[in-house]
Amino acid sequence: MDVRGRLFIGGEWTAATDGAEFTTHDPATGTVLATCAEAGQADVDAAVDAARAALADPAWAALPAAERARLLWRVAELIERDADHLAELETRDQGQPLGVARGVSVAGAAEHFRYYAGWVTKIEGTVSPVSFPNTLHFTRREPVGVCALITPWNFPLMIAAWKLAPALACGNTVILKPAEQTPLTSEHLVRLCAEAGFPPGVVNLITGGPTAGKALVAHPRVDKVSFTGSTEVGQEIVRASADDLKRVTLELGGKAPSIIARDADIDAAVRGNVQGALLNSGQVCAAYARFYVDRSRAEEFTEKLAAAVSALRLGPGLAADTQLGPLVTGEHLARVDALVKEGVGEGAELVTGGLRADGDLAAGNFYRPTVFAGVRDDMTIARQEVFGPVLPVLTYEDEDELAARANDTRYGLAAAVWTSDLATAHRLAGDVRAGAVFVNMPPIPDPAAPWGGFGASGWGREMGSAALDVFTETKGVWMHHG
Ligand code: NAD
């Protein structure tokens, strides 16, 4: 595959001003996949200028809502037209099995554009019953302005759509900066936006690493940063945007607890937790990542869980029978492996996995799904986000201890409860601090439901009407009539 990625600024595809480039690799084979433009300060400045100009351009600013809706709907159709190409590109660049790329990433991206196309004509203000005599007060929902959309490498296409679709629905202009490990589907998505007919400068693309991200965040003419990625970078972004008091939305890390109650259907819980923990090889922010199992069911659960994960077929995402693909990079695999070794060192019992795959898979970043038993709350594998195929099993004696243990974390993105008792489900759904609690199901996003976290898992919510709140400013208009 010989791909050359370029920047998209003001409606033009271009190389970096200084000619800098970087390469991306196929995680299944380690071979070079593409060479992409590495944006520098001059490119970021040009992209911000283009986005700023487009914001005031009547071709965008005065476009009727119904026309804006049509553009978003058209992007959804184009994503579906190119679904096979996009899915293959995502699998090659990111590693996820083709079925996941097609059924989750591409389908999710199209659905987001379609969902927000529906919202464009329903972004309404209100009339407020102010007490000042002879005065009408109404609100307008206005675009925030130039938005920097910075995305991670785990679901590049889908997360780009989570941000692009509501930002454009609300009339903003954007600069998308995908992760340097996985820029290819974002580039194609930006091509589709141009083909759909967004005026030049409304959608811009900057590729590159942290330097490009930092330049965007620091830029005084960027109004908003919408970021998905690690908690540490999220904290840096908050600090860097403080001077200008930029609007900031953050979707950060997680360490979701999954509680398996005494009365749970263990076979269903094993199936759902394997899905919930190992989709995209565990490189999911909401992945179930610590399992609190009633002591009386722990042995059965752990045995069945270990059998289920070790039966999964590991392989290149493009192979039809692959259930678990590679990790995104060799560095990430090394990080996962180091955390697994720390688990062993701290005394957890390694039930299965705990090493990279060899033989035919040795050249790629393949890691065997790993189950730990006998895990304590204070162990690193129970506390730190691993973002890989690692499942630590802990036990509990009494349901009353669960909420405090599940909440003993800086994160709060997702949580799961497996039970057939409605009272247990409702009680824990109320007591666990997380942006989303899933009862008897894996963690799935849907454009209609708010997505985001408590605590160090982030600021604000994406999806649903919540995304309209973070991509608009509310203006009050007071009209005195004599
Ligand atoms: P990362 O934070 O390393 O990088 C994310 C993006 O930020 C990349 O585009 C990167 O180039 C850019 N970046 C890096 N440093 C920057 C800086 N100082 N200023 C501006 N931009 C900068 O994250 P990652 O390793 O790509 O992704 C994995 C993380 O993302 C995990 O922690 C995961 O939990 C999180 N995540 C969260 C969600 C969610 O919805 N909450 C979804 C997916 C991933």
Short mmCIF file of N, CA and C in Angstrom, two decimals, residues 60-162:
data_model
loop_
_atom_site.label_atom_id
_atom_site.label_comp_id
_atom_site.label_asym_id
_atom_site.label_seq_id
_atom_site.Cartn_x
_atom_site.Cartn_y
_atom_site.Cartn_z
N TRP A 60 -21.04 29.73 4.38
CA TRP A 60 -21.25 28.83 5.52
C TRP A 60 -22.13 29.51 6.58
N ALA A 61 -21.77 30.75 6.94
CA ALA A 61 -22.46 31.41 8.05
C ALA A 61 -23.94 31.64 7.74
N ALA A 62 -24.25 31.87 6.46
CA ALA A 62 -25.64 32.20 6.12
C ALA A 62 -26.35 31.01 5.45
N LEU A 63 -25.70 29.86 5.47
CA LEU A 63 -26.32 28.69 4.84
C LEU A 63 -27.57 28.30 5.65
N PRO A 64 -28.73 28.16 5.00
CA PRO A 64 -29.93 27.79 5.76
C PRO A 64 -29.74 26.45 6.46
N ALA A 65 -30.38 26.31 7.62
CA ALA A 65 -30.20 25.09 8.42
C ALA A 65 -30.51 23.84 7.60
N ALA A 66 -31.55 23.89 6.79
CA ALA A 66 -31.92 22.69 6.03
C ALA A 66 -30.80 22.29 5.06
N GLU A 67 -30.07 23.30 4.54
CA GLU A 67 -28.96 22.99 3.63
C GLU A 67 -27.79 22.38 4.39
N ARG A 68 -27.56 22.92 5.61
CA ARG A 68 -26.49 22.36 6.44
C ARG A 68 -26.81 20.90 6.78
N ALA A 69 -28.07 20.65 7.08
CA ALA A 69 -28.50 19.28 7.40
C ALA A 69 -28.23 18.36 6.21
N ARG A 70 -28.53 18.87 5.02
CA ARG A 70 -28.33 18.07 3.80
C ARG A 70 -26.86 17.68 3.63
N LEU A 71 -25.95 18.62 3.96
CA LEU A 71 -24.52 18.33 3.82
C LEU A 71 -24.11 17.18 4.76
N LEU A 72 -24.61 17.24 6.00
CA LEU A 72 -24.26 16.18 6.95
C LEU A 72 -24.82 14.83 6.49
N TRP A 73 -26.06 14.87 6.02
CA TRP A 73 -26.70 13.63 5.55
C TRP A 73 -25.90 13.05 4.38
N ARG A 74 -25.41 13.94 3.52
CA ARG A 74 -24.64 13.51 2.34
C ARG A 74 -23.34 12.82 2.79
N VAL A 75 -22.72 13.34 3.84
CA VAL A 75 -21.49 12.69 4.33
C VAL A 75 -21.81 11.26 4.78
N ALA A 76 -22.94 11.08 5.47
CA ALA A 76 -23.32 9.72 5.90
C ALA A 76 -23.46 8.81 4.69
N GLU A 77 -24.09 9.33 3.64
CA GLU A 77 -24.25 8.50 2.43
C GLU A 77 -22.91 8.16 1.80
N LEU A 78 -22.00 9.14 1.79
CA LEU A 78 -20.68 8.90 1.18
C LEU A 78 -19.87 7.91 2.01
N ILE A 79 -20.00 7.99 3.34
CA ILE A 79 -19.31 7.01 4.20
C ILE A 79 -19.81 5.61 3.83
N GLU A 80 -21.11 5.49 3.64
CA GLU A 80 -21.66 4.17 3.29
C GLU A 80 -21.24 3.74 1.89
N ARG A 81 -21.17 4.69 0.96
CA ARG A 81 -20.70 4.35 -0.38
C ARG A 81 -19.29 3.76 -0.32
N ASP A 82 -18.44 4.37 0.53
CA ASP A 82 -17.03 3.96 0.60
C ASP A 82 -16.76 3.03 1.79
N ALA A 83 -17.83 2.37 2.27
CA ALA A 83 -17.69 1.60 3.52
C ALA A 83 -16.60 0.54 3.42
N ASP A 84 -16.53 -0.18 2.31
CA ASP A 84 -15.53 -1.26 2.21
C ASP A 84 -14.12 -0.69 2.25
N HIS A 85 -13.92 0.39 1.50
CA HIS A 85 -12.59 1.02 1.47
C HIS A 85 -12.22 1.55 2.85
N LEU A 86 -13.15 2.25 3.49
CA LEU A 86 -12.87 2.81 4.81
C LEU A 86 -12.57 1.71 5.83
N ALA A 87 -13.34 0.63 5.77
CA ALA A 87 -13.14 -0.46 6.75
C ALA A 87 -11.76 -1.08 6.54
N GLU A 88 -11.39 -1.30 5.29
CA GLU A 88 -10.07 -1.91 5.04
C GLU A 88 -8.95 -0.98 5.50
N LEU A 89 -9.13 0.31 5.22
CA LEU A 89 -8.13 1.30 5.61
C LEU A 89 -7.98 1.33 7.14
N GLU A 90 -9.12 1.29 7.85
CA GLU A 90 -9.07 1.33 9.31
C GLU A 90 -8.38 0.08 9.86
N THR A 91 -8.69 -1.06 9.27
CA THR A 91 -8.07 -2.31 9.72
C THR A 91 -6.56 -2.28 9.48
N ARG A 92 -6.15 -1.83 8.31
CA ARG A 92 -4.70 -1.80 8.02
C ARG A 92 -3.97 -0.83 8.94
N ASP A 93 -4.60 0.31 9.20
CA ASP A 93 -3.91 1.37 9.93
C ASP A 93 -3.96 1.14 11.44
N GLN A 94 -5.11 0.65 11.92
CA GLN A 94 -5.32 0.54 13.37
C GLN A 94 -5.18 -0.89 13.87
N GLY A 95 -5.54 -1.87 13.03
CA GLY A 95 -5.38 -3.27 13.41
C GLY A 95 -6.67 -3.99 13.72
N GLN A 96 -7.77 -3.26 13.98
CA GLN A 96 -9.01 -3.91 14.40
C GLN A 96 -9.52 -4.87 13.32
N PRO A 97 -10.16 -6.00 13.75
CA PRO A 97 -10.70 -6.94 12.77
C PRO A 97 -11.65 -6.24 11.80
N LEU A 98 -11.65 -6.70 10.57
CA LEU A 98 -12.46 -6.06 9.52
C LEU A 98 -13.94 -5.96 9.91
N GLY A 99 -14.46 -6.98 10.58
CA GLY A 99 -15.87 -6.96 11.01
C GLY A 99 -16.13 -5.82 11.98
N VAL A 100 -15.16 -5.54 12.85
CA VAL A 100 -15.30 -4.43 13.81
C VAL A 100 -15.22 -3.10 13.05
N ALA A 101 -14.27 -3.04 12.11
CA ALA A 101 -14.11 -1.81 11.33
C ALA A 101 -15.40 -1.49 10.57
N ARG A 102 -16.01 -2.54 9.99
CA ARG A 102 -17.21 -2.33 9.17
C ARG A 102 -18.43 -2.07 10.07
N GLY A 103 -18.59 -2.95 11.08
CA GLY A 103 -19.82 -2.94 11.87
C GLY A 103 -19.83 -1.90 12.99
N VAL A 104 -18.66 -1.52 13.48
CA VAL A 104 -18.62 -0.54 14.58
C VAL A 104 -18.11 0.81 14.06
N SER A 105 -16.91 0.81 13.49
CA SER A 105 -16.28 2.10 13.14
C SER A 105 -17.01 2.80 11.99
N VAL A 106 -17.16 2.10 10.86
CA VAL A 106 -17.75 2.75 9.69
C VAL A 106 -19.25 2.98 9.92
N ALA A 107 -19.93 1.96 10.44
CA ALA A 107 -21.37 2.12 10.68
C ALA A 107 -21.61 3.22 11.72
N GLY A 108 -20.78 3.24 12.76
CA GLY A 108 -20.94 4.26 13.81
C GLY A 108 -20.71 5.66 13.26
N ALA A 109 -19.71 5.81 12.40
CA ALA A 109 -19.42 7.13 11.83
C ALA A 109 -20.60 7.61 10.98
N ALA A 110 -21.13 6.72 10.14
CA ALA A 110 -22.27 7.11 9.28
C ALA A 110 -23.48 7.49 10.14
N GLU A 111 -23.73 6.69 11.16
CA GLU A 111 -24.89 6.96 12.02
C GLU A 111 -24.77 8.32 12.73
N HIS A 112 -23.56 8.67 13.13
CA HIS A 112 -23.38 9.97 13.79
C HIS A 112 -23.73 11.12 12.86
N PHE A 113 -23.27 11.03 11.63
CA PHE A 113 -23.59 12.11 10.69
C PHE A 113 -25.09 12.18 10.44
N ARG A 114 -25.72 11.01 10.34
CA ARG A 114 -27.16 11.01 10.08
C ARG A 114 -27.92 11.56 11.29
N TYR A 115 -27.49 11.14 12.48
CA TYR A 115 -28.17 11.60 13.70
C TYR A 115 -28.08 13.12 13.82
N TYR A 116 -26.89 13.68 13.62
CA TYR A 116 -26.75 15.14 13.78
C TYR A 116 -27.32 15.91 12.59
N ALA A 117 -27.44 15.25 11.43
CA ALA A 117 -28.17 15.91 10.33
C ALA A 117 -29.59 16.21 10.79
N GLY A 118 -30.16 15.29 11.55
CA GLY A 118 -31.52 15.49 12.07
C GLY A 118 -31.60 16.64 13.06
N TRP A 119 -30.53 16.89 13.80
CA TRP A 119 -30.56 17.95 14.82
C TRP A 119 -30.46 19.35 14.24
N VAL A 120 -29.82 19.48 13.07
CA VAL A 120 -29.50 20.83 12.58
C VAL A 120 -30.74 21.74 12.58
N THR A 121 -31.87 21.20 12.17
CA THR A 121 -33.09 22.03 12.08
C THR A 121 -33.85 22.09 13.40
N LYS A 122 -33.23 21.59 14.48
CA LYS A 122 -33.94 21.59 15.78
C LYS A 122 -33.11 22.22 16.89
N ILE A 123 -32.09 23.00 16.51
CA ILE A 123 -31.27 23.68 17.52
C ILE A 123 -31.98 25.00 17.85
N GLU A 124 -32.78 24.95 18.90
CA GLU A 124 -33.69 26.06 19.17
C GLU A 124 -33.23 26.90 20.35
N GLY A 125 -33.63 28.16 20.37
CA GLY A 125 -33.47 28.99 21.56
C GLY A 125 -34.75 28.93 22.40
N THR A 126 -34.79 29.77 23.43
CA THR A 126 -35.98 29.80 24.28
C THR A 126 -36.43 31.25 24.44
N VAL A 127 -37.66 31.44 24.86
CA VAL A 127 -38.14 32.76 25.27
C VAL A 127 -38.23 32.73 26.78
N SER A 128 -37.51 33.68 27.44
CA SER A 128 -37.42 33.62 28.90
C SER A 128 -38.41 34.63 29.52
N PRO A 129 -39.12 34.25 30.56
CA PRO A 129 -40.14 35.14 31.15
C PRO A 129 -39.49 36.19 32.05
N VAL A 130 -38.71 37.12 31.46
CA VAL A 130 -38.03 38.14 32.27
C VAL A 130 -39.07 39.12 32.83
N SER A 131 -38.75 39.74 33.98
CA SER A 131 -39.73 40.58 34.68
C SER A 131 -39.59 42.06 34.34
N PHE A 132 -38.60 42.41 33.53
CA PHE A 132 -38.43 43.80 33.12
C PHE A 132 -39.60 44.18 32.21
N PRO A 133 -40.27 45.33 32.46
CA PRO A 133 -41.47 45.64 31.68
C PRO A 133 -41.20 45.81 30.18
N ASN A 134 -42.16 45.45 29.40
CA ASN A 134 -42.12 45.66 27.95
C ASN A 134 -40.84 45.12 27.30
N THR A 135 -40.43 43.98 27.73
CA THR A 135 -39.16 43.44 27.22
C THR A 135 -39.32 41.98 26.81
N LEU A 136 -38.86 41.72 25.61
CA LEU A 136 -38.82 40.34 25.13
C LEU A 136 -37.39 39.83 25.28
N HIS A 137 -37.23 38.68 25.90
CA HIS A 137 -35.90 38.06 25.99
C HIS A 137 -35.95 36.72 25.28
N PHE A 138 -35.05 36.56 24.32
CA PHE A 138 -34.96 35.23 23.71
C PHE A 138 -33.50 34.84 23.58
N THR A 139 -33.26 33.54 23.43
CA THR A 139 -31.87 33.07 23.31
C THR A 139 -31.61 32.54 21.91
N ARG A 140 -30.36 32.72 21.50
CA ARG A 140 -29.88 32.18 20.22
C ARG A 140 -28.77 31.19 20.55
N ARG A 141 -28.74 30.09 19.84
CA ARG A 141 -27.64 29.13 20.02
C ARG A 141 -26.68 29.38 18.87
N GLU A 142 -25.52 29.94 19.18
CA GLU A 142 -24.57 30.31 18.14
C GLU A 142 -23.37 29.36 18.14
N PRO A 143 -22.71 29.20 17.00
CA PRO A 143 -21.51 28.36 16.99
C PRO A 143 -20.47 28.90 17.96
N VAL A 144 -19.67 28.01 18.56
CA VAL A 144 -18.57 28.47 19.43
C VAL A 144 -17.49 29.15 18.59
N GLY A 145 -17.28 28.65 17.37
CA GLY A 145 -16.30 29.28 16.48
C GLY A 145 -15.39 28.26 15.84
N VAL A 146 -14.07 28.50 15.93
CA VAL A 146 -13.09 27.58 15.34
C VAL A 146 -12.79 26.48 16.37
N CYS A 147 -13.04 25.24 15.98
CA CYS A 147 -12.88 24.12 16.92
C CYS A 147 -11.73 23.22 16.49
N ALA A 148 -10.81 22.96 17.41
CA ALA A 148 -9.75 21.97 17.17
C ALA A 148 -10.26 20.63 17.70
N LEU A 149 -10.30 19.63 16.82
CA LEU A 149 -10.81 18.31 17.19
C LEU A 149 -9.61 17.35 17.19
N ILE A 150 -9.21 16.91 18.36
CA ILE A 150 -7.98 16.10 18.48
C ILE A 150 -8.38 14.69 18.92
N THR A 151 -7.99 13.69 18.12
CA THR A 151 -8.51 12.33 18.34
C THR A 151 -7.39 11.32 18.62
N PRO A 152 -7.76 10.19 19.26
CA PRO A 152 -6.79 9.14 19.59
C PRO A 152 -6.73 8.06 18.51
N TRP A 153 -5.95 7.02 18.77
CA TRP A 153 -5.70 5.99 17.75
C TRP A 153 -6.60 4.78 17.86
N ASN A 154 -7.48 4.69 18.86
CA ASN A 154 -8.17 3.40 19.03
C ASN A 154 -9.38 3.22 18.10
N PHE A 155 -10.17 4.29 17.90
CA PHE A 155 -11.26 4.24 16.92
C PHE A 155 -11.20 5.54 16.12
N PRO A 156 -10.20 5.68 15.26
CA PRO A 156 -9.94 6.99 14.62
C PRO A 156 -11.12 7.53 13.83
N LEU A 157 -11.74 6.69 13.01
CA LEU A 157 -12.82 7.19 12.15
C LEU A 157 -14.06 7.53 12.99
N MET A 158 -14.43 6.62 13.87
CA MET A 158 -15.66 6.81 14.64
C MET A 158 -15.54 8.03 15.57
N ILE A 159 -14.39 8.16 16.22
CA ILE A 159 -14.25 9.28 17.17
C ILE A 159 -14.16 10.61 16.42
N ALA A 160 -13.57 10.59 15.23
CA ALA A 160 -13.58 11.82 14.40
C ALA A 160 -15.04 12.21 14.10
N ALA A 161 -15.86 11.21 13.79
CA ALA A 161 -17.27 11.50 13.49
C ALA A 161 -18.02 11.99 14.74
N TRP A 162 -17.67 11.45 15.91
CA TRP A 162 -18.32 11.91 17.16
C TRP A 162 -18.14 13.41 17.33
#
